[in-house]
Amino acid sequence: MSCPRSAAAATSGVDIRRTRVVAYGFGAAVGALGGGLLVLDTPIVGADSYDLFRSLGYYAAVMVGGAASMIGAAIGALILVAVPRLMAVYDLRTGPNLILGLMLVVSTLLSPGGLSVPMRRLADRLVERRHPLDHRRREPSRTEPEPD
């Protein structure tokens, strides 16, 4: 057990080893699906098909979107696809690698967790405004003892 959450899950009766194996298998299946979809974009696969800039583009997409959540990965993938396409539409001479690099530097300085972190905070604020009497923010009643 590597963290307090594992201990709490084990205390609740969750089989930690089985859960980790299932999670690892699910991650491998998603990676295989992603690789299969990537092959659709690259019909001939060879050593020169994946250069350094493509690898750095994937890294930038993960870091800009946020590596800790699925929504961050989706944001990163959207950015990775949208930036080169937008540059082609507007016929900009600057390479998409430069734009992805700038986005990586700016997001690292302003939001080290990626764009998913401020988006999550914004979503939480919107939900809080919509439901101001949410159970997470309620005040303790007079009959409940005060927490120490």
mmCIF file of N, CA and C in Angstrom:
data_model
loop_
_atom_site.group_PDB
_atom_site.id
_atom_site.type_symbol
_atom_site.label_atom_id
_atom_site.label_comp_id
_atom_site.label_asym_id
_atom_site.label_seq_id
_atom_site.Cartn_x
_atom_site.Cartn_y
_atom_site.Cartn_z
ATOM 1 N N MET A 1 0.844 -1.175 0.000
ATOM 2 C CA MET A 1 0.000 0.000 0.000
ATOM 3 C C MET A 1 0.880 1.225 0.000
ATOM 4 N N SER A 2 0.632 2.101 -0.952
ATOM 5 C CA SER A 2 1.549 3.210 -1.148
ATOM 6 C C SER A 2 1.015 4.537 -0.652
ATOM 7 N N CYS A 3 -0.264 4.644 -0.372
ATOM 8 C CA CYS A 3 -0.779 5.931 0.070
ATOM 9 C C CYS A 3 -1.950 5.706 1.029
ATOM 10 N N PRO A 4 -2.358 6.748 1.735
ATOM 11 C CA PRO A 4 -3.467 6.601 2.685
ATOM 12 C C PRO A 4 -4.778 6.192 2.003
ATOM 13 N N ARG A 5 -4.955 6.572 0.728
ATOM 14 C CA ARG A 5 -6.183 6.175 0.029
ATOM 15 C C ARG A 5 -6.238 4.669 -0.154
ATOM 16 N N SER A 6 -5.077 4.046 -0.394
ATOM 17 C CA SER A 6 -5.043 2.586 -0.517
ATOM 18 C C SER A 6 -5.429 1.930 0.789
ATOM 19 N N ALA A 7 -4.944 2.481 1.881
ATOM 20 C CA ALA A 7 -5.290 1.925 3.192
ATOM 21 C C ALA A 7 -6.784 2.082 3.456
ATOM 22 N N ALA A 8 -7.339 3.224 3.094
ATOM 23 C CA ALA A 8 -8.772 3.448 3.295
ATOM 24 C C ALA A 8 -9.593 2.511 2.421
ATOM 25 N N ALA A 9 -9.154 2.299 1.186
ATOM 26 C CA ALA A 9 -9.871 1.388 0.297
ATOM 27 C C ALA A 9 -9.787 -0.042 0.815
ATOM 28 N N ALA A 10 -8.618 -0.453 1.289
ATOM 29 C CA ALA A 10 -8.468 -1.806 1.831
ATOM 30 C C ALA A 10 -9.331 -1.995 3.068
ATOM 31 N N THR A 11 -9.433 -0.965 3.885
ATOM 32 C CA THR A 11 -10.279 -1.028 5.067
ATOM 33 C C THR A 11 -11.744 -1.182 4.683
ATOM 34 N N SER A 12 -12.121 -0.598 3.554
ATOM 35 C CA SER A 12 -13.503 -0.691 3.074
ATOM 36 C C SER A 12 -13.799 -2.011 2.395
ATOM 37 N N GLY A 13 -12.795 -2.845 2.222
ATOM 38 C CA GLY A 13 -13.012 -4.148 1.627
ATOM 39 C C GLY A 13 -12.666 -4.239 0.148
ATOM 40 N N VAL A 14 -12.013 -3.229 -0.410
ATOM 41 C CA VAL A 14 -11.628 -3.257 -1.808
ATOM 42 C C VAL A 14 -10.340 -4.054 -1.959
ATOM 43 N N ASP A 15 -10.306 -4.962 -2.904
ATOM 44 C CA ASP A 15 -9.098 -5.735 -3.170
ATOM 45 C C ASP A 15 -8.127 -4.839 -3.948
ATOM 46 N N ILE A 16 -7.103 -4.339 -3.284
ATOM 47 C CA ILE A 16 -6.184 -3.364 -3.862
ATOM 48 C C ILE A 16 -5.446 -3.947 -5.059
ATOM 49 N N ARG A 17 -4.915 -5.144 -4.922
ATOM 50 C CA ARG A 17 -4.141 -5.753 -6.005
ATOM 51 C C ARG A 17 -4.998 -5.931 -7.255
ATOM 52 N N ARG A 18 -6.202 -6.443 -7.084
ATOM 53 C CA ARG A 18 -7.101 -6.652 -8.231
ATOM 54 C C ARG A 18 -7.475 -5.312 -8.877
ATOM 55 N N THR A 19 -7.758 -4.319 -8.068
ATOM 56 C CA THR A 19 -8.137 -3.007 -8.593
ATOM 57 C C THR A 19 -6.990 -2.395 -9.390
ATOM 58 N N ARG A 20 -5.770 -2.530 -8.906
ATOM 59 C CA ARG A 20 -4.619 -1.982 -9.632
ATOM 60 C C ARG A 20 -4.393 -2.717 -10.949
ATOM 61 N N VAL A 21 -4.568 -4.031 -10.947
ATOM 62 C CA VAL A 21 -4.399 -4.796 -12.181
ATOM 63 C C VAL A 21 -5.466 -4.411 -13.194
ATOM 64 N N VAL A 22 -6.700 -4.245 -12.749
ATOM 65 C CA VAL A 22 -7.779 -3.841 -13.657
ATOM 66 C C VAL A 22 -7.511 -2.437 -14.197
ATOM 67 N N ALA A 23 -7.068 -1.532 -13.345
ATOM 68 C CA ALA A 23 -6.769 -0.166 -13.799
ATOM 69 C C ALA A 23 -5.615 -0.166 -14.802
ATOM 70 N N TYR A 24 -4.591 -0.950 -14.549
ATOM 71 C CA TYR A 24 -3.465 -1.039 -15.479
ATOM 72 C C TYR A 24 -3.919 -1.634 -16.809
ATOM 73 N N GLY A 25 -4.741 -2.667 -16.757
ATOM 74 C CA GLY A 25 -5.270 -3.269 -17.984
ATOM 75 C C GLY A 25 -6.141 -2.310 -18.768
ATOM 76 N N PHE A 26 -6.964 -1.542 -18.066
ATOM 77 C CA PHE A 26 -7.804 -0.552 -18.736
ATOM 78 C C PHE A 26 -6.945 0.519 -19.395
ATOM 79 N N GLY A 27 -5.903 0.960 -18.704
ATOM 80 C CA GLY A 27 -4.991 1.946 -19.290
ATOM 81 C C GLY A 27 -4.292 1.413 -20.524
ATOM 82 N N ALA A 28 -3.889 0.148 -20.475
ATOM 83 C CA ALA A 28 -3.254 -0.474 -21.636
ATOM 84 C C ALA A 28 -4.227 -0.579 -22.802
ATOM 85 N N ALA A 29 -5.492 -0.891 -22.520
ATOM 86 C CA ALA A 29 -6.497 -0.989 -23.577
ATOM 87 C C ALA A 29 -6.754 0.375 -24.213
ATOM 88 N N VAL A 30 -6.821 1.415 -23.402
ATOM 89 C CA VAL A 30 -7.017 2.763 -23.947
ATOM 90 C C VAL A 30 -5.806 3.174 -24.780
ATOM 91 N N GLY A 31 -4.600 2.841 -24.318
ATOM 92 C CA GLY A 31 -3.393 3.139 -25.092
ATOM 93 C C GLY A 31 -3.373 2.397 -26.417
ATOM 94 N N ALA A 32 -3.802 1.137 -26.400
ATOM 95 C CA ALA A 32 -3.856 0.357 -27.642
ATOM 96 C C ALA A 32 -4.887 0.946 -28.604
ATOM 97 N N LEU A 33 -6.020 1.379 -28.077
ATOM 98 C CA LEU A 33 -7.035 2.010 -28.919
ATOM 99 C C LEU A 33 -6.499 3.306 -29.520
ATOM 100 N N GLY A 34 -5.800 4.093 -28.708
ATOM 101 C CA GLY A 34 -5.192 5.322 -29.213
ATOM 102 C C GLY A 34 -4.156 5.050 -30.279
ATOM 103 N N GLY A 35 -3.348 4.015 -30.081
ATOM 104 C CA GLY A 35 -2.361 3.644 -31.091
ATOM 105 C C GLY A 35 -3.016 3.190 -32.375
ATOM 106 N N GLY A 36 -4.101 2.451 -32.256
ATOM 107 C CA GLY A 36 -4.838 2.026 -33.443
ATOM 108 C C GLY A 36 -5.428 3.197 -34.202
ATOM 109 N N LEU A 37 -5.945 4.175 -33.474
ATOM 110 C CA LEU A 37 -6.485 5.364 -34.132
ATOM 111 C C LEU A 37 -5.379 6.215 -34.745
ATOM 112 N N LEU A 38 -4.206 6.219 -34.120
ATOM 113 C CA LEU A 38 -3.081 6.968 -34.661
ATOM 114 C C LEU A 38 -2.601 6.368 -35.979
ATOM 115 N N VAL A 39 -2.690 5.057 -36.099
ATOM 116 C CA VAL A 39 -2.275 4.400 -37.331
ATOM 117 C C VAL A 39 -3.180 4.803 -38.485
ATOM 118 N N LEU A 40 -4.436 5.132 -38.206
ATOM 119 C CA LEU A 40 -5.325 5.606 -39.259
ATOM 120 C C LEU A 40 -4.818 6.912 -39.861
ATOM 121 N N ASP A 41 -4.158 7.726 -39.035
ATOM 122 C CA ASP A 41 -3.605 9.000 -39.508
ATOM 123 C C ASP A 41 -2.266 8.804 -40.209
ATOM 124 N N THR A 42 -1.527 7.773 -39.840
ATOM 125 C CA THR A 42 -0.211 7.491 -40.413
ATOM 126 C C THR A 42 -0.277 6.124 -41.097
ATOM 127 N N PRO A 43 -0.569 6.096 -42.400
ATOM 128 C CA PRO A 43 -0.768 4.790 -43.056
ATOM 129 C C PRO A 43 0.491 3.931 -43.136
ATOM 130 N N ILE A 44 1.655 4.538 -43.307
ATOM 131 C CA ILE A 44 2.908 3.784 -43.375
ATOM 132 C C ILE A 44 3.693 4.089 -42.109
ATOM 133 N N VAL A 45 3.909 3.072 -41.315
ATOM 134 C CA VAL A 45 4.576 3.259 -40.033
ATOM 135 C C VAL A 45 6.021 2.801 -40.155
ATOM 136 N N GLY A 46 6.918 3.686 -39.815
ATOM 137 C CA GLY A 46 8.332 3.380 -39.829
ATOM 138 C C GLY A 46 9.034 4.198 -38.778
ATOM 139 N N ALA A 47 10.333 4.044 -38.686
ATOM 140 C CA ALA A 47 11.096 4.776 -37.677
ATOM 141 C C ALA A 47 11.049 6.283 -37.918
ATOM 142 N N ASP A 48 10.953 6.694 -39.173
ATOM 143 C CA ASP A 48 10.924 8.127 -39.470
ATOM 144 C C ASP A 48 9.520 8.716 -39.374
ATOM 145 N N SER A 49 8.508 7.914 -39.116
ATOM 146 C CA SER A 49 7.136 8.419 -38.985
ATOM 147 C C SER A 49 6.950 9.228 -37.701
ATOM 148 N N TYR A 50 7.709 8.904 -36.677
ATOM 149 C CA TYR A 50 7.568 9.564 -35.386
ATOM 150 C C TYR A 50 8.881 10.243 -35.038
ATOM 151 N N ASP A 51 8.973 11.501 -35.385
ATOM 152 C CA ASP A 51 10.200 12.244 -35.122
ATOM 153 C C ASP A 51 10.133 12.916 -33.754
ATOM 154 N N LEU A 52 11.166 13.651 -33.427
ATOM 155 C CA LEU A 52 11.264 14.309 -32.133
ATOM 156 C C LEU A 52 10.155 15.339 -31.948
ATOM 157 N N PHE A 53 9.828 16.085 -32.996
ATOM 158 C CA PHE A 53 8.821 17.137 -32.858
ATOM 159 C C PHE A 53 7.433 16.564 -32.605
ATOM 160 N N ARG A 54 7.131 15.419 -33.178
ATOM 161 C CA ARG A 54 5.839 14.793 -32.913
ATOM 162 C C ARG A 54 5.772 14.338 -31.455
ATOM 163 N N SER A 55 6.847 13.755 -30.958
ATOM 164 C CA SER A 55 6.886 13.330 -29.557
ATOM 165 C C SER A 55 6.769 14.518 -28.616
ATOM 166 N N LEU A 56 7.465 15.596 -28.923
ATOM 167 C CA LEU A 56 7.369 16.802 -28.096
ATOM 168 C C LEU A 56 5.982 17.428 -28.183
ATOM 169 N N GLY A 57 5.343 17.310 -29.342
ATOM 170 C CA GLY A 57 3.968 17.798 -29.482
ATOM 171 C C GLY A 57 3.016 17.036 -28.579
ATOM 172 N N TYR A 58 3.186 15.717 -28.499
ATOM 173 C CA TYR A 58 2.350 14.922 -27.599
ATOM 174 C C TYR A 58 2.613 15.303 -26.147
ATOM 175 N N TYR A 59 3.892 15.492 -25.820
ATOM 176 C CA TYR A 59 4.239 15.899 -24.456
ATOM 177 C C TYR A 59 3.622 17.259 -24.124
ATOM 178 N N ALA A 60 3.724 18.193 -25.058
ATOM 179 C CA ALA A 60 3.151 19.523 -24.831
ATOM 180 C C ALA A 60 1.640 19.433 -24.668
ATOM 181 N N ALA A 61 0.986 18.595 -25.462
ATOM 182 C CA ALA A 61 -0.462 18.460 -25.359
ATOM 183 C C ALA A 61 -0.868 17.920 -23.992
ATOM 184 N N VAL A 62 -0.135 16.935 -23.499
ATOM 185 C CA VAL A 62 -0.462 16.365 -22.189
ATOM 186 C C VAL A 62 -0.222 17.393 -21.091
ATOM 187 N N MET A 63 0.886 18.109 -21.168
ATOM 188 C CA MET A 63 1.212 19.067 -20.115
ATOM 189 C C MET A 63 0.310 20.307 -20.166
ATOM 190 N N VAL A 64 -0.046 20.754 -21.345
ATOM 191 C CA VAL A 64 -0.924 21.914 -21.455
ATOM 192 C C VAL A 64 -2.328 21.551 -20.997
ATOM 193 N N GLY A 65 -2.817 20.389 -21.393
ATOM 194 C CA GLY A 65 -4.157 19.974 -20.993
ATOM 195 C C GLY A 65 -4.231 19.587 -19.534
ATOM 196 N N GLY A 66 -3.243 18.886 -19.053
ATOM 197 C CA GLY A 66 -3.235 18.412 -17.675
ATOM 198 C C GLY A 66 -3.179 16.902 -17.661
ATOM 199 N N ALA A 67 -2.171 16.363 -17.023
ATOM 200 C CA ALA A 67 -1.954 14.919 -17.047
ATOM 201 C C ALA A 67 -2.741 14.180 -15.978
ATOM 202 N N ALA A 68 -3.344 14.880 -15.041
ATOM 203 C CA ALA A 68 -3.957 14.210 -13.898
ATOM 204 C C ALA A 68 -5.426 13.867 -14.099
ATOM 205 N N SER A 69 -6.007 14.248 -15.235
ATOM 206 C CA SER A 69 -7.428 13.981 -15.410
ATOM 207 C C SER A 69 -7.735 13.634 -16.858
ATOM 208 N N MET A 70 -8.842 12.977 -17.060
ATOM 209 C CA MET A 70 -9.269 12.618 -18.408
ATOM 210 C C MET A 70 -9.655 13.863 -19.207
ATOM 211 N N ILE A 71 -10.267 14.825 -18.554
ATOM 212 C CA ILE A 71 -10.647 16.051 -19.264
ATOM 213 C C ILE A 71 -9.401 16.800 -19.698
ATOM 214 N N GLY A 72 -8.332 16.739 -18.917
ATOM 215 C CA GLY A 72 -7.072 17.367 -19.306
ATOM 216 C C GLY A 72 -6.477 16.718 -20.541
ATOM 217 N N ALA A 73 -6.563 15.398 -20.601
ATOM 218 C CA ALA A 73 -6.072 14.695 -21.789
ATOM 219 C C ALA A 73 -6.902 15.064 -23.011
ATOM 220 N N ALA A 74 -8.211 15.198 -22.833
ATOM 221 C CA ALA A 74 -9.082 15.584 -23.955
ATOM 222 C C ALA A 74 -8.775 17.005 -24.414
ATOM 223 N N ILE A 75 -8.520 17.906 -23.471
ATOM 224 C CA ILE A 75 -8.157 19.280 -23.830
ATOM 225 C C ILE A 75 -6.836 19.288 -24.589
ATOM 226 N N GLY A 76 -5.866 18.527 -24.108
ATOM 227 C CA GLY A 76 -4.574 18.444 -24.782
ATOM 228 C C GLY A 76 -4.698 17.890 -26.179
ATOM 229 N N ALA A 77 -5.509 16.849 -26.364
ATOM 230 C CA ALA A 77 -5.711 16.278 -27.695
ATOM 231 C C ALA A 77 -6.389 17.272 -28.619
ATOM 232 N N LEU A 78 -7.350 18.006 -28.095
ATOM 233 C CA LEU A 78 -8.027 19.030 -28.897
ATOM 234 C C LEU A 78 -7.049 20.110 -29.340
ATOM 235 N N ILE A 79 -6.186 20.525 -28.432
ATOM 236 C CA ILE A 79 -5.182 21.535 -28.770
ATOM 237 C C ILE A 79 -4.202 20.988 -29.807
ATOM 238 N N LEU A 80 -3.770 19.746 -29.624
ATOM 239 C CA LEU A 80 -2.816 19.136 -30.539
ATOM 240 C C LEU A 80 -3.374 19.041 -31.958
ATOM 241 N N VAL A 81 -4.670 18.818 -32.085
ATOM 242 C CA VAL A 81 -5.297 18.726 -33.400
ATOM 243 C C VAL A 81 -5.655 20.109 -33.935
ATOM 244 N N ALA A 82 -6.143 20.992 -33.069
ATOM 245 C CA ALA A 82 -6.670 22.272 -33.519
ATOM 246 C C ALA A 82 -5.588 23.257 -33.949
ATOM 247 N N VAL A 83 -4.455 23.286 -33.257
ATOM 248 C CA VAL A 83 -3.428 24.290 -33.564
ATOM 249 C C VAL A 83 -2.909 24.160 -34.995
ATOM 250 N N PRO A 84 -2.471 22.986 -35.447
ATOM 251 C CA PRO A 84 -2.000 22.912 -36.833
ATOM 252 C C PRO A 84 -3.097 23.195 -37.866
ATOM 253 N N ARG A 85 -4.324 22.770 -37.573
ATOM 254 C CA ARG A 85 -5.421 23.002 -38.517
ATOM 255 C C ARG A 85 -5.774 24.485 -38.608
ATOM 256 N N LEU A 86 -5.800 25.165 -37.475
ATOM 257 C CA LEU A 86 -6.076 26.602 -37.492
ATOM 258 C C LEU A 86 -4.979 27.372 -38.204
ATOM 259 N N MET A 87 -3.749 26.942 -38.026
ATOM 260 C CA MET A 87 -2.651 27.627 -38.704
ATOM 261 C C MET A 87 -2.723 27.407 -40.210
ATOM 262 N N ALA A 88 -3.191 26.255 -40.636
ATOM 263 C CA ALA A 88 -3.347 25.999 -42.069
ATOM 264 C C ALA A 88 -4.493 26.828 -42.646
ATOM 265 N N VAL A 89 -5.567 26.997 -41.872
ATOM 266 C CA VAL A 89 -6.711 27.778 -42.347
ATOM 267 C C VAL A 89 -6.316 29.233 -42.529
ATOM 268 N N TYR A 90 -5.595 29.787 -41.566
ATOM 269 C CA TYR A 90 -5.215 31.200 -41.625
ATOM 270 C C TYR A 90 -3.892 31.422 -42.353
ATOM 271 N N ASP A 91 -3.306 30.376 -42.903
ATOM 272 C CA ASP A 91 -2.078 30.451 -43.701
ATOM 273 C C ASP A 91 -0.963 31.192 -42.965
ATOM 274 N N LEU A 92 -0.752 30.810 -41.710
ATOM 275 C CA LEU A 92 0.320 31.417 -40.920
ATOM 276 C C LEU A 92 1.625 30.691 -41.199
ATOM 277 N N ARG A 93 2.704 31.428 -41.279
ATOM 278 C CA ARG A 93 4.006 30.839 -41.588
ATOM 279 C C ARG A 93 4.689 30.236 -40.367
ATOM 280 N N THR A 94 4.297 30.673 -39.187
ATOM 281 C CA THR A 94 4.911 30.158 -37.974
ATOM 282 C C THR A 94 4.505 28.705 -37.794
ATOM 283 N N GLY A 95 5.455 27.872 -37.450
ATOM 284 C CA GLY A 95 5.170 26.448 -37.306
ATOM 285 C C GLY A 95 4.316 26.148 -36.090
ATOM 286 N N PRO A 96 3.512 25.103 -36.183
ATOM 287 C CA PRO A 96 2.687 24.726 -35.033
ATOM 288 C C PRO A 96 3.519 24.311 -33.825
ATOM 289 N N ASN A 97 4.746 23.830 -34.062
ATOM 290 C CA ASN A 97 5.603 23.448 -32.944
ATOM 291 C C ASN A 97 5.966 24.641 -32.081
ATOM 292 N N LEU A 98 6.147 25.802 -32.702
ATOM 293 C CA LEU A 98 6.444 27.013 -31.945
ATOM 294 C C LEU A 98 5.250 27.397 -31.068
ATOM 295 N N ILE A 99 4.058 27.317 -31.626
ATOM 296 C CA ILE A 99 2.858 27.668 -30.867
ATOM 297 C C ILE A 99 2.655 26.688 -29.708
ATOM 298 N N LEU A 100 2.823 25.390 -29.974
ATOM 299 C CA LEU A 100 2.685 24.404 -28.893
ATOM 300 C C LEU A 100 3.750 24.614 -27.824
ATOM 301 N N GLY A 101 4.968 24.976 -28.230
ATOM 302 C CA GLY A 101 6.024 25.261 -27.264
ATOM 303 C C GLY A 101 5.705 26.465 -26.402
ATOM 304 N N LEU A 102 5.188 27.520 -27.024
ATOM 305 C CA LEU A 102 4.783 28.706 -26.256
ATOM 306 C C LEU A 102 3.650 28.376 -25.288
ATOM 307 N N MET A 103 2.694 27.577 -25.757
ATOM 308 C CA MET A 103 1.598 27.179 -24.878
ATOM 309 C C MET A 103 2.109 26.351 -23.702
ATOM 310 N N LEU A 104 3.101 25.518 -23.955
ATOM 311 C CA LEU A 104 3.688 24.706 -22.893
ATOM 312 C C LEU A 104 4.360 25.585 -21.852
ATOM 313 N N VAL A 105 5.146 26.560 -22.290
ATOM 314 C CA VAL A 105 5.844 27.452 -21.351
ATOM 315 C C VAL A 105 4.858 28.290 -20.558
ATOM 316 N N VAL A 106 3.869 28.864 -21.237
ATOM 317 C CA VAL A 106 2.897 29.726 -20.559
ATOM 318 C C VAL A 106 2.058 28.918 -19.572
ATOM 319 N N SER A 107 1.593 27.743 -19.980
ATOM 320 C CA SER A 107 0.768 26.948 -19.059
ATOM 321 C C SER A 107 1.598 26.429 -17.888
ATOM 322 N N THR A 108 2.875 26.149 -18.106
ATOM 323 C CA THR A 108 3.724 25.702 -17.001
ATOM 324 C C THR A 108 3.923 26.822 -15.988
ATOM 325 N N LEU A 109 4.072 28.046 -16.471
ATOM 326 C CA LEU A 109 4.258 29.175 -15.566
ATOM 327 C C LEU A 109 2.970 29.562 -14.856
ATOM 328 N N LEU A 110 1.851 29.593 -15.582
ATOM 329 C CA LEU A 110 0.601 30.090 -15.006
ATOM 330 C C LEU A 110 -0.222 29.003 -14.313
ATOM 331 N N SER A 111 -0.210 27.810 -14.847
ATOM 332 C CA SER A 111 -1.007 26.722 -14.272
ATOM 333 C C SER A 111 -0.244 25.411 -14.410
ATOM 334 N N PRO A 112 0.606 25.076 -13.441
ATOM 335 C CA PRO A 112 1.439 23.882 -13.565
ATOM 336 C C PRO A 112 0.652 22.583 -13.716
ATOM 337 N N GLY A 113 -0.589 22.547 -13.292
ATOM 338 C CA GLY A 113 -1.401 21.344 -13.425
ATOM 339 C C GLY A 113 -2.077 21.217 -14.771
ATOM 340 N N GLY A 114 -1.872 22.180 -15.661
ATOM 341 C CA GLY A 114 -2.522 22.158 -16.964
ATOM 342 C C GLY A 114 -3.797 22.989 -16.965
ATOM 343 N N LEU A 115 -4.424 23.069 -18.120
ATOM 344 C CA LEU A 115 -5.638 23.863 -18.250
ATOM 345 C C LEU A 115 -6.845 23.229 -17.564
ATOM 346 N N SER A 116 -6.754 21.955 -17.248
ATOM 347 C CA SER A 116 -7.889 21.306 -16.601
ATOM 348 C C SER A 116 -8.092 21.814 -15.171
ATOM 349 N N VAL A 117 -7.033 22.284 -14.523
ATOM 350 C CA VAL A 117 -7.156 22.772 -13.142
ATOM 351 C C VAL A 117 -7.990 24.051 -13.076
ATOM 352 N N PRO A 118 -7.666 25.122 -13.843
ATOM 353 C CA PRO A 118 -8.527 26.297 -13.774
ATOM 354 C C PRO A 118 -9.928 26.039 -14.321
ATOM 355 N N MET A 119 -10.046 25.132 -15.284
ATOM 356 C CA MET A 119 -11.377 24.813 -15.797
ATOM 357 C C MET A 119 -12.204 24.103 -14.729
ATOM 358 N N ARG A 120 -11.571 23.238 -13.939
ATOM 359 C CA ARG A 120 -12.272 22.563 -12.849
ATOM 360 C C ARG A 120 -12.711 23.569 -11.789
ATOM 361 N N ARG A 121 -11.845 24.533 -11.477
ATOM 362 C CA ARG A 121 -12.204 25.569 -10.503
ATOM 363 C C ARG A 121 -13.374 26.403 -11.000
ATOM 364 N N LEU A 122 -13.361 26.740 -12.291
ATOM 365 C CA LEU A 122 -14.456 27.502 -12.873
ATOM 366 C C LEU A 122 -15.756 26.711 -12.825
ATOM 367 N N ALA A 123 -15.693 25.433 -13.143
ATOM 368 C CA ALA A 123 -16.890 24.587 -13.087
ATOM 369 C C ALA A 123 -17.411 24.494 -11.651
ATOM 370 N N ASP A 124 -16.510 24.379 -10.677
ATOM 371 C CA ASP A 124 -16.937 24.323 -9.275
ATOM 372 C C ASP A 124 -17.616 25.624 -8.867
ATOM 373 N N ARG A 125 -17.091 26.758 -9.313
ATOM 374 C CA ARG A 125 -17.712 28.049 -8.992
ATOM 375 C C ARG A 125 -19.083 28.174 -9.629
ATOM 376 N N LEU A 126 -19.210 27.715 -10.859
ATOM 377 C CA LEU A 126 -20.508 27.786 -11.526
ATOM 378 C C LEU A 126 -21.536 26.904 -10.836
ATOM 379 N N VAL A 127 -21.122 25.718 -10.416
ATOM 380 C CA VAL A 127 -22.032 24.836 -9.697
ATOM 381 C C VAL A 127 -22.395 25.443 -8.351
ATOM 382 N N GLU A 128 -21.417 26.076 -7.709
ATOM 383 C CA GLU A 128 -21.668 26.701 -6.417
ATOM 384 C C GLU A 128 -22.666 27.845 -6.547
ATOM 385 N N ARG A 129 -22.576 28.626 -7.613
ATOM 386 C CA ARG A 129 -23.533 29.718 -7.836
ATOM 387 C C ARG A 129 -24.918 29.175 -8.141
ATOM 388 N N ARG A 130 -24.957 28.075 -8.865
ATOM 389 C CA ARG A 130 -26.242 27.515 -9.257
ATOM 390 C C ARG A 130 -26.932 26.840 -8.076
ATOM 391 N N HIS A 131 -26.150 26.210 -7.211
ATOM 392 C CA HIS A 131 -26.690 25.517 -6.041
ATOM 393 C C HIS A 131 -26.010 26.060 -4.789
ATOM 394 N N PRO A 132 -26.401 27.252 -4.324
ATOM 395 C CA PRO A 132 -25.690 27.855 -3.187
ATOM 396 C C PRO A 132 -25.873 27.091 -1.878
ATOM 397 N N LEU A 133 -26.910 26.287 -1.772
ATOM 398 C CA LEU A 133 -27.136 25.551 -0.528
ATOM 399 C C LEU A 133 -26.640 24.120 -0.652
ATOM 400 N N ASP A 134 -25.541 23.965 -1.328
ATOM 401 C CA ASP A 134 -24.952 22.646 -1.531
ATOM 402 C C ASP A 134 -24.514 22.074 -0.191
ATOM 403 N N HIS A 135 -24.565 20.747 -0.069
ATOM 404 C CA HIS A 135 -24.233 20.110 1.193
ATOM 405 C C HIS A 135 -22.769 20.265 1.578
ATOM 406 N N ARG A 136 -21.896 20.562 0.622
ATOM 407 C CA ARG A 136 -20.476 20.712 0.948
ATOM 408 C C ARG A 136 -20.211 22.009 1.687
ATOM 409 N N ARG A 137 -21.056 22.996 1.502
ATOM 410 C CA ARG A 137 -20.817 24.316 2.079
ATOM 411 C C ARG A 137 -21.733 24.624 3.271
ATOM 412 N N ARG A 138 -22.513 23.664 3.722
ATOM 413 C CA ARG A 138 -23.495 23.982 4.748
ATOM 414 C C ARG A 138 -22.823 24.212 6.096
ATOM 415 N N GLU A 139 -23.440 25.047 6.853
ATOM 416 C CA GLU A 139 -22.957 25.348 8.197
ATOM 417 C C GLU A 139 -23.431 24.259 9.143
ATOM 418 N N PRO A 140 -22.645 23.922 10.166
ATOM 419 C CA PRO A 140 -23.109 22.917 11.130
ATOM 420 C C PRO A 140 -24.302 23.449 11.917
ATOM 421 N N SER A 141 -25.258 22.581 12.177
ATOM 422 C CA SER A 141 -26.435 23.003 12.927
ATOM 423 C C SER A 141 -26.072 23.122 14.410
ATOM 424 N N ARG A 142 -26.958 23.720 15.160
ATOM 425 C CA ARG A 142 -26.668 23.928 16.575
ATOM 426 C C ARG A 142 -26.720 22.618 17.361
ATOM 427 N N THR A 143 -27.395 21.614 16.835
ATOM 428 C CA THR A 143 -27.467 20.348 17.553
ATOM 429 C C THR A 143 -26.249 19.477 17.310
ATOM 430 N N GLU A 144 -25.522 19.751 16.207
ATOM 431 C CA GLU A 144 -24.322 18.962 15.915
ATOM 432 C C GLU A 144 -23.151 19.514 16.716
ATOM 433 N N PRO A 145 -22.290 18.648 17.209
ATOM 434 C CA PRO A 145 -21.106 19.159 17.933
ATOM 435 C C PRO A 145 -20.140 19.825 16.969
ATOM 436 N N GLU A 146 -19.466 20.837 17.455
ATOM 437 C CA GLU A 146 -18.470 21.547 16.669
ATOM 438 C C GLU A 146 -17.263 20.645 16.442
ATOM 439 N N PRO A 147 -16.707 20.598 15.207
ATOM 440 C CA PRO A 147 -15.503 19.782 14.990
ATOM 441 C C PRO A 147 -14.297 20.385 15.694
ATOM 442 N N ASP A 148 -13.424 19.532 16.189
ATOM 443 C CA ASP A 148 -12.231 20.021 16.898
ATOM 444 C C ASP A 148 -11.130 20.388 15.954
#
